[in-house]
mmCIF file of C-alpha atoms in Angstrom:
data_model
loop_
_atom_site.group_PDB
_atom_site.id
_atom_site.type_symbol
_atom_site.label_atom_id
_atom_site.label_comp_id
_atom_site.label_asym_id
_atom_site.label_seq_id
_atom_site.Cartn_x
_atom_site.Cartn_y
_atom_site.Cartn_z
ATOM 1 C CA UNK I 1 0.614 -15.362 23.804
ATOM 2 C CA UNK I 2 -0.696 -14.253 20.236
ATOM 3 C CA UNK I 3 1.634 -15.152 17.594
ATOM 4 C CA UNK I 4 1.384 -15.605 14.026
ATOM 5 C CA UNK I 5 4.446 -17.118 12.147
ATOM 6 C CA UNK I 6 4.678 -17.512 8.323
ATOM 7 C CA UNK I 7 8.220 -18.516 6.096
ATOM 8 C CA UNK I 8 9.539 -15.329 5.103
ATOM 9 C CA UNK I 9 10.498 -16.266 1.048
ATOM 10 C CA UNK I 10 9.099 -18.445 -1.437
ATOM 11 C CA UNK I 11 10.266 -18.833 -4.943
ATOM 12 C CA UNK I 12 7.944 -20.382 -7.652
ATOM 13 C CA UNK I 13 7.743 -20.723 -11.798
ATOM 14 C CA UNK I 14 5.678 -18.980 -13.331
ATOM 15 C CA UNK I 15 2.440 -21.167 -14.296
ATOM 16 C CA UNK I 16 3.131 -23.429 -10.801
ATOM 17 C CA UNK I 17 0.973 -23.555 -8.008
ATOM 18 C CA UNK I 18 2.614 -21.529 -4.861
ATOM 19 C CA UNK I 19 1.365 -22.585 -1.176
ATOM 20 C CA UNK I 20 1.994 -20.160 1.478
ATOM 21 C CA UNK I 21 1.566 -21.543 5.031
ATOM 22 C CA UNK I 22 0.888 -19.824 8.361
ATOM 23 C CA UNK I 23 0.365 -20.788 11.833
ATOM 24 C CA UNK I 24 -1.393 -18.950 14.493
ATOM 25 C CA UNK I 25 -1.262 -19.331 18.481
ATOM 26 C CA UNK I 26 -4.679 -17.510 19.489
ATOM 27 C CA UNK I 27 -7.527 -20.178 19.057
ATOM 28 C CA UNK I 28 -10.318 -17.257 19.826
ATOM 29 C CA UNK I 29 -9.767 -15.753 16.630
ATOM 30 C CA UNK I 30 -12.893 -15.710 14.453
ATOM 31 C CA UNK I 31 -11.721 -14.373 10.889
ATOM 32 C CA UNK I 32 -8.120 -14.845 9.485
ATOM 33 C CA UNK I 33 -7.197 -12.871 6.523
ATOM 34 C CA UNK I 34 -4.796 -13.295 3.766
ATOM 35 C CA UNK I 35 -3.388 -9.393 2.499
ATOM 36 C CA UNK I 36 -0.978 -8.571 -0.557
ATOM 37 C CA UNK I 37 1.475 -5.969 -0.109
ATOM 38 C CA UNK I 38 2.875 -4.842 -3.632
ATOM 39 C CA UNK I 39 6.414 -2.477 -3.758
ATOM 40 C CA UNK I 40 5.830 0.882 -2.541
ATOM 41 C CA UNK I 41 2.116 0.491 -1.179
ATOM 42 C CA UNK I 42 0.094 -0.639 1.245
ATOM 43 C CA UNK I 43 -1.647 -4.102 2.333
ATOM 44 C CA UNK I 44 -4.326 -5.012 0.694
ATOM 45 C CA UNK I 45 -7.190 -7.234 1.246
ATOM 46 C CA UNK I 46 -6.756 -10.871 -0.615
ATOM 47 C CA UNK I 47 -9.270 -12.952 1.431
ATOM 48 C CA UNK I 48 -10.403 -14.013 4.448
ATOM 49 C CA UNK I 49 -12.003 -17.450 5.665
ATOM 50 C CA UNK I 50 -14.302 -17.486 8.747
ATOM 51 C CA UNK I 51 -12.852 -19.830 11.737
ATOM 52 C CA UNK I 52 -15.887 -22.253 11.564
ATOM 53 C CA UNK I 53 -14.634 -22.994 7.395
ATOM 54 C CA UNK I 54 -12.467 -25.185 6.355
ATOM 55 C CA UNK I 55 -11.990 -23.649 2.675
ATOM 56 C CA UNK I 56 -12.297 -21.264 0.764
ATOM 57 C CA UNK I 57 -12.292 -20.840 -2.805
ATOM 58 C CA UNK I 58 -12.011 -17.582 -5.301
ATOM 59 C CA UNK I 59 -10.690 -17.821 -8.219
ATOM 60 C CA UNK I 60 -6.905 -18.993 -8.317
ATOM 61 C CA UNK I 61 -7.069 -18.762 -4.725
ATOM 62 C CA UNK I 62 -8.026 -21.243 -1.920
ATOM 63 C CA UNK I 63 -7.440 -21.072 1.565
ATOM 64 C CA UNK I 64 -7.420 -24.106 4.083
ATOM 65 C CA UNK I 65 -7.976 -23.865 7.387
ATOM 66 C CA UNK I 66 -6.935 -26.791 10.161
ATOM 67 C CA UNK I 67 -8.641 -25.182 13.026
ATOM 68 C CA UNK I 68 -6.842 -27.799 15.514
ATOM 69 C CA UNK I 69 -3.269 -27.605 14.342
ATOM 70 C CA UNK I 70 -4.222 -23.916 14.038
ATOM 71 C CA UNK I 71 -2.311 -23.741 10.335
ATOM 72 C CA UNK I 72 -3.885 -21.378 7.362
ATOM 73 C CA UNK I 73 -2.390 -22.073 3.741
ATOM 74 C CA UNK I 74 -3.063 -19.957 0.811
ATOM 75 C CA UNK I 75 -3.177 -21.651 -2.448
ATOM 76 C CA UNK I 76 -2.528 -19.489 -5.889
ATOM 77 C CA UNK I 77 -3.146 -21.213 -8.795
ATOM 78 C CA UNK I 78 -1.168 -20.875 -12.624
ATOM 79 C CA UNK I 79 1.471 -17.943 -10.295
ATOM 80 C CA UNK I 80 2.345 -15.529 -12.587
ATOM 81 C CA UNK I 81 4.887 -12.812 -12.235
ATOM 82 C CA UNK I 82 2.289 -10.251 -11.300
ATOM 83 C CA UNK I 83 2.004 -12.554 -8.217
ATOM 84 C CA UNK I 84 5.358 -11.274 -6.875
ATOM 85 C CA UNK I 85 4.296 -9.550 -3.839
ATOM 86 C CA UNK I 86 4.585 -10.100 0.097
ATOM 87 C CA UNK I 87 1.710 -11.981 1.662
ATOM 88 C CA UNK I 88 1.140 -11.092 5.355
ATOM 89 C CA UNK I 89 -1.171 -13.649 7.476
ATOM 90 C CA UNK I 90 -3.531 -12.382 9.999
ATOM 91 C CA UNK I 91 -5.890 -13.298 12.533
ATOM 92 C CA UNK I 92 -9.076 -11.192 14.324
ATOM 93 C CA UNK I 93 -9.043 -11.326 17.792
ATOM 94 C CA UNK I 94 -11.418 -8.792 18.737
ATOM 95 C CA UNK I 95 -12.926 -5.598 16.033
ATOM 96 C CA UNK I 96 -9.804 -3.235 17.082
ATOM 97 C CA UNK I 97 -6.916 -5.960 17.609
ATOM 98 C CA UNK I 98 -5.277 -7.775 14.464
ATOM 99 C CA UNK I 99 -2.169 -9.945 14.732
ATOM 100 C CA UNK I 100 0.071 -10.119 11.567
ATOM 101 C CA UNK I 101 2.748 -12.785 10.678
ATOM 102 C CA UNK I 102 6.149 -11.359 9.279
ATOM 103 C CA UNK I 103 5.223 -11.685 5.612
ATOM 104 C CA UNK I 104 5.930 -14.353 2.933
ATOM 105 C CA UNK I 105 7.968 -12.770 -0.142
ATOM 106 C CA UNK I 106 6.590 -14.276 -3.109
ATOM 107 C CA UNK I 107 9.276 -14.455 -6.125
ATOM 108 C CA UNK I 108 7.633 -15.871 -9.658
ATOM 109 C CA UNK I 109 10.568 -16.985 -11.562
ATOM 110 C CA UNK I 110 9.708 -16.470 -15.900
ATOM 111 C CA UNK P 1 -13.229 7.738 -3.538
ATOM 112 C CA UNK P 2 -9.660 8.114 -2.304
ATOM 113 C CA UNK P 3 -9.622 5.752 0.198
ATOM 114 C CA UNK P 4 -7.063 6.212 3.039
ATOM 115 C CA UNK P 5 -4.371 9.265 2.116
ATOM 116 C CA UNK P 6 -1.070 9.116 4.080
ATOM 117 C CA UNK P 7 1.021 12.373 4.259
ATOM 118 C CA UNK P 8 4.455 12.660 3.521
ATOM 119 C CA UNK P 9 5.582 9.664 1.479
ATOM 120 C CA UNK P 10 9.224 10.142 2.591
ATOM 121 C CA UNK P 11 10.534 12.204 5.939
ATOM 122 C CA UNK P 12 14.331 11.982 6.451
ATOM 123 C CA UNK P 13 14.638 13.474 10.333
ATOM 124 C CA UNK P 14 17.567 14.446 12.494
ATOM 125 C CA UNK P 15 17.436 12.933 15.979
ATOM 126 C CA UNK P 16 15.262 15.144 18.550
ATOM 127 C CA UNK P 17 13.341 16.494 15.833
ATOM 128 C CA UNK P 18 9.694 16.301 15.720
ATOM 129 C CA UNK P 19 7.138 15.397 13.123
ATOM 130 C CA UNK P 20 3.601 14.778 12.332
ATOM 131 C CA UNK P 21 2.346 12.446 10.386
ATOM 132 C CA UNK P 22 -1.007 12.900 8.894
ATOM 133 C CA UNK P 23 -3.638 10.254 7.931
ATOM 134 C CA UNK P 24 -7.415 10.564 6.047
ATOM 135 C CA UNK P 25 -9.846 8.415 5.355
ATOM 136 C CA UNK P 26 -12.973 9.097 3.112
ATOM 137 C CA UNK P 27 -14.559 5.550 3.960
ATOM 138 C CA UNK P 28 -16.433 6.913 6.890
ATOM 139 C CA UNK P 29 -14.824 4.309 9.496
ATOM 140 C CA UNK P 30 -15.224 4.408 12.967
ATOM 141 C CA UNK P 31 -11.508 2.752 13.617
ATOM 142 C CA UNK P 32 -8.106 4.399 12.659
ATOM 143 C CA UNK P 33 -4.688 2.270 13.238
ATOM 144 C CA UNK P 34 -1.257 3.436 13.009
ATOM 145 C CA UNK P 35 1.239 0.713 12.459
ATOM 146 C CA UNK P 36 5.198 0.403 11.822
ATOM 147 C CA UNK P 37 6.534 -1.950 9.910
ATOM 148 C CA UNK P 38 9.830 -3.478 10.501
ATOM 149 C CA UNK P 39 11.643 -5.868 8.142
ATOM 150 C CA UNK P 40 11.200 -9.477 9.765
ATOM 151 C CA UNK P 41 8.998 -8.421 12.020
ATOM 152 C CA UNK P 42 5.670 -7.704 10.189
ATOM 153 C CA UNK P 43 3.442 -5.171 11.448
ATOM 154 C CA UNK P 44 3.213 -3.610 15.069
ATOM 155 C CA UNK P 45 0.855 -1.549 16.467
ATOM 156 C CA UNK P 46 1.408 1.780 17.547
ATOM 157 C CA UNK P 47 -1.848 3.489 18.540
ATOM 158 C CA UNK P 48 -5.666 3.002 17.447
ATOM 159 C CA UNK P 49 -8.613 5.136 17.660
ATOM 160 C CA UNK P 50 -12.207 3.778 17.669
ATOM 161 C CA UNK P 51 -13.614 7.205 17.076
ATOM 162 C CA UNK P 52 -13.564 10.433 17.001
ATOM 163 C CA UNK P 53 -11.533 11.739 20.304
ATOM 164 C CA UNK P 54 -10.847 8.819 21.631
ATOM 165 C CA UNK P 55 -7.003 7.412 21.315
ATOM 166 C CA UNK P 56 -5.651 4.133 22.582
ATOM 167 C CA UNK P 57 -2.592 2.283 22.961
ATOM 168 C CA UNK P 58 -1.083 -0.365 21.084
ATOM 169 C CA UNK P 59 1.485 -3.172 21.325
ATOM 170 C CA UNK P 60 4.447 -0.275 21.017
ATOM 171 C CA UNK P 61 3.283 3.161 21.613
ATOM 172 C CA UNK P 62 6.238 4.442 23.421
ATOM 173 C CA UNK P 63 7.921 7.625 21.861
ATOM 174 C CA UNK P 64 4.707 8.628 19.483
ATOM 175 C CA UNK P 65 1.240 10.315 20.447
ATOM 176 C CA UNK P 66 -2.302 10.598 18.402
ATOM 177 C CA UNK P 67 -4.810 12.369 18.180
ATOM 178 C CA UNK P 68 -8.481 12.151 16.511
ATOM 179 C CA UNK P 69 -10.157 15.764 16.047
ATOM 180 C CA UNK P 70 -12.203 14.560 13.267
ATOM 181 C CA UNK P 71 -13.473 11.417 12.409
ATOM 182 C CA UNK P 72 -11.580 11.705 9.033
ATOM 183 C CA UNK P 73 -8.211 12.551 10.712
ATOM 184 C CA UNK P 74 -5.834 10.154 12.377
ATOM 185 C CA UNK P 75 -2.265 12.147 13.223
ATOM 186 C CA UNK P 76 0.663 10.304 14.292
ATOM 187 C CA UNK P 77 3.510 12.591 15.846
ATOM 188 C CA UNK P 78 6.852 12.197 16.999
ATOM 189 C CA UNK P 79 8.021 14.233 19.562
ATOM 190 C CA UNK P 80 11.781 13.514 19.901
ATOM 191 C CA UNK P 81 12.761 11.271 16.901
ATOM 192 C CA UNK P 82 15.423 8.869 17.996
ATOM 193 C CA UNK P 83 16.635 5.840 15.199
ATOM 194 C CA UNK P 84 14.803 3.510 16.330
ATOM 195 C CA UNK P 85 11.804 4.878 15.171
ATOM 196 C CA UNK P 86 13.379 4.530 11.307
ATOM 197 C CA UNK P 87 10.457 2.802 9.638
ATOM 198 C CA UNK P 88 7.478 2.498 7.793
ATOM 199 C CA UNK P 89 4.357 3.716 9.366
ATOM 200 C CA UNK P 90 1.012 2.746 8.145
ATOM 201 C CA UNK P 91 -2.263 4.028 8.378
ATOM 202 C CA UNK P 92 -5.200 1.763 7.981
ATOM 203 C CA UNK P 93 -8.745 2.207 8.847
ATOM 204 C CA UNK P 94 -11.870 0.467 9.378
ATOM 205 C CA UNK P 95 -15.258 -0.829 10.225
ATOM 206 C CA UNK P 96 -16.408 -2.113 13.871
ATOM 207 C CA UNK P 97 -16.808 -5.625 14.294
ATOM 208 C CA UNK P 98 -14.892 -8.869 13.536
ATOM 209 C CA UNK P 99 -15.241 -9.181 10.085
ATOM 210 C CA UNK P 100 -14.083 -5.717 8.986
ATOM 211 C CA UNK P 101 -10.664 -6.043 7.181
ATOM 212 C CA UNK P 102 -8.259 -2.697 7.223
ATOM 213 C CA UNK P 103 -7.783 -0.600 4.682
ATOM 214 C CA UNK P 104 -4.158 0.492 4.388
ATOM 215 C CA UNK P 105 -2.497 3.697 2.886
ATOM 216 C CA UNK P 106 0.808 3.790 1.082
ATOM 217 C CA UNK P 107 2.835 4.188 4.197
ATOM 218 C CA UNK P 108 5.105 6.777 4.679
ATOM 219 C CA UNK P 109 9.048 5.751 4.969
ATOM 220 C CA UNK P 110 10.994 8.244 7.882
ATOM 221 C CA UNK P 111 14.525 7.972 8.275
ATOM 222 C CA UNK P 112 15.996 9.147 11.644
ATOM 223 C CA UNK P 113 20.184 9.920 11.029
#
């Protein structure tokens, strides 16, 4: 079946690196996307890797890809507490259908 | 450019009532999505829409309907609000094709007592 699993808390200092990991069942997937949901509002785009790339770099953020243990990580570089936010996986399977993971809560400790 | 516009923020229902929740978007997509979100349990899929007057199921569409008049419009609507439907529903909205990430509203949080 389609399944995406991620940890569901994380708690890092601020100025430390914080790794979020994700796995994902579906192997047909072509994009898999990294979104930030703040208090109060909505998910929002973060980034997204294409399934034939391995990384991804923007910024403070870099996402690996390992296509055949079918595992997505997102790197963020020098957290700081504006980081603090819950970080959904997801993967593409087709232009209408999106699969997303539980959510990692993201806690940047001062 | 408001992006996607969810109406009400907050709905606090009696069971058996009914509601509609409303959804814009002034991004000109062809796709409209309404999911819940659950704590734990990430985001589900109620219903989607990939354009105007079509509707389509999703991975829990039991108890809500749609419907897609206008390509701006997505309406979610409860006709007999039980407590299991206490969540957060989502909007989101976009492009055809694989690469076209959603673009989310602020949600609106119902409460069914």
């Amino acid at each position: 079946g389609e399944d995406v699993e991620q940890s569901l808390f994380l708690s890092v200092r601020e100025g430390d690196s914080s790794v979020i990991n994700c796995t994902y069942t579906d192997s047909s997937s072509t994009y898999l996307y990294w979104y930030k949901q703040e208090p109060g509002a909505g998910l929002q785009l973060l980034t997204y890797i294409f399934s034939n790339m391995d990384m991804k770099q923007d910024q403070r953020l870099t996402v690996l890809l390992n296509k055949k243990d079918k595992h997505l990580s997102l790197r963020i570089a020098d957290t700081q507490t504006g980081d603090s936010a819950i970080y959904f996986c997801a993967e593409n399977l087709k232009s209408f259908k999106t699969i997303f993971g539980a959510g990692t809560r993201l806690f940047v400790k001062a | 450019n408001a992006g996607v516009t969810q109406t009400p923020k907050f709905r606090v229902l009696k069971t058996g009532q009914s509601m509609t929740l409303l959804c814009a978007q002034d991004m000109n997509h062809e796709y409209m999505y309404w999911y819940r979100q659950d704590p734990g349990m990430g985001l589900r899929l109620i219903h989607y829409s990939v354009g105007e007057g079509t509707t389509a199921k999703g991975e829990v569409p039991d108890g809500y309907n749609v419907s897609r008049l206008k390509k701006q419009n997505f309406l979610l609507g409860l006709e007999s609000a039980a407590p299991s439907q206490t969540s957060v529903y989502f909007c989101a909205s976009s492009f055809p094709g694989n690469n076209s990430p959603l673009h989310f509203g602020n949600g609106t949080r119902l409460t069914v007592t």
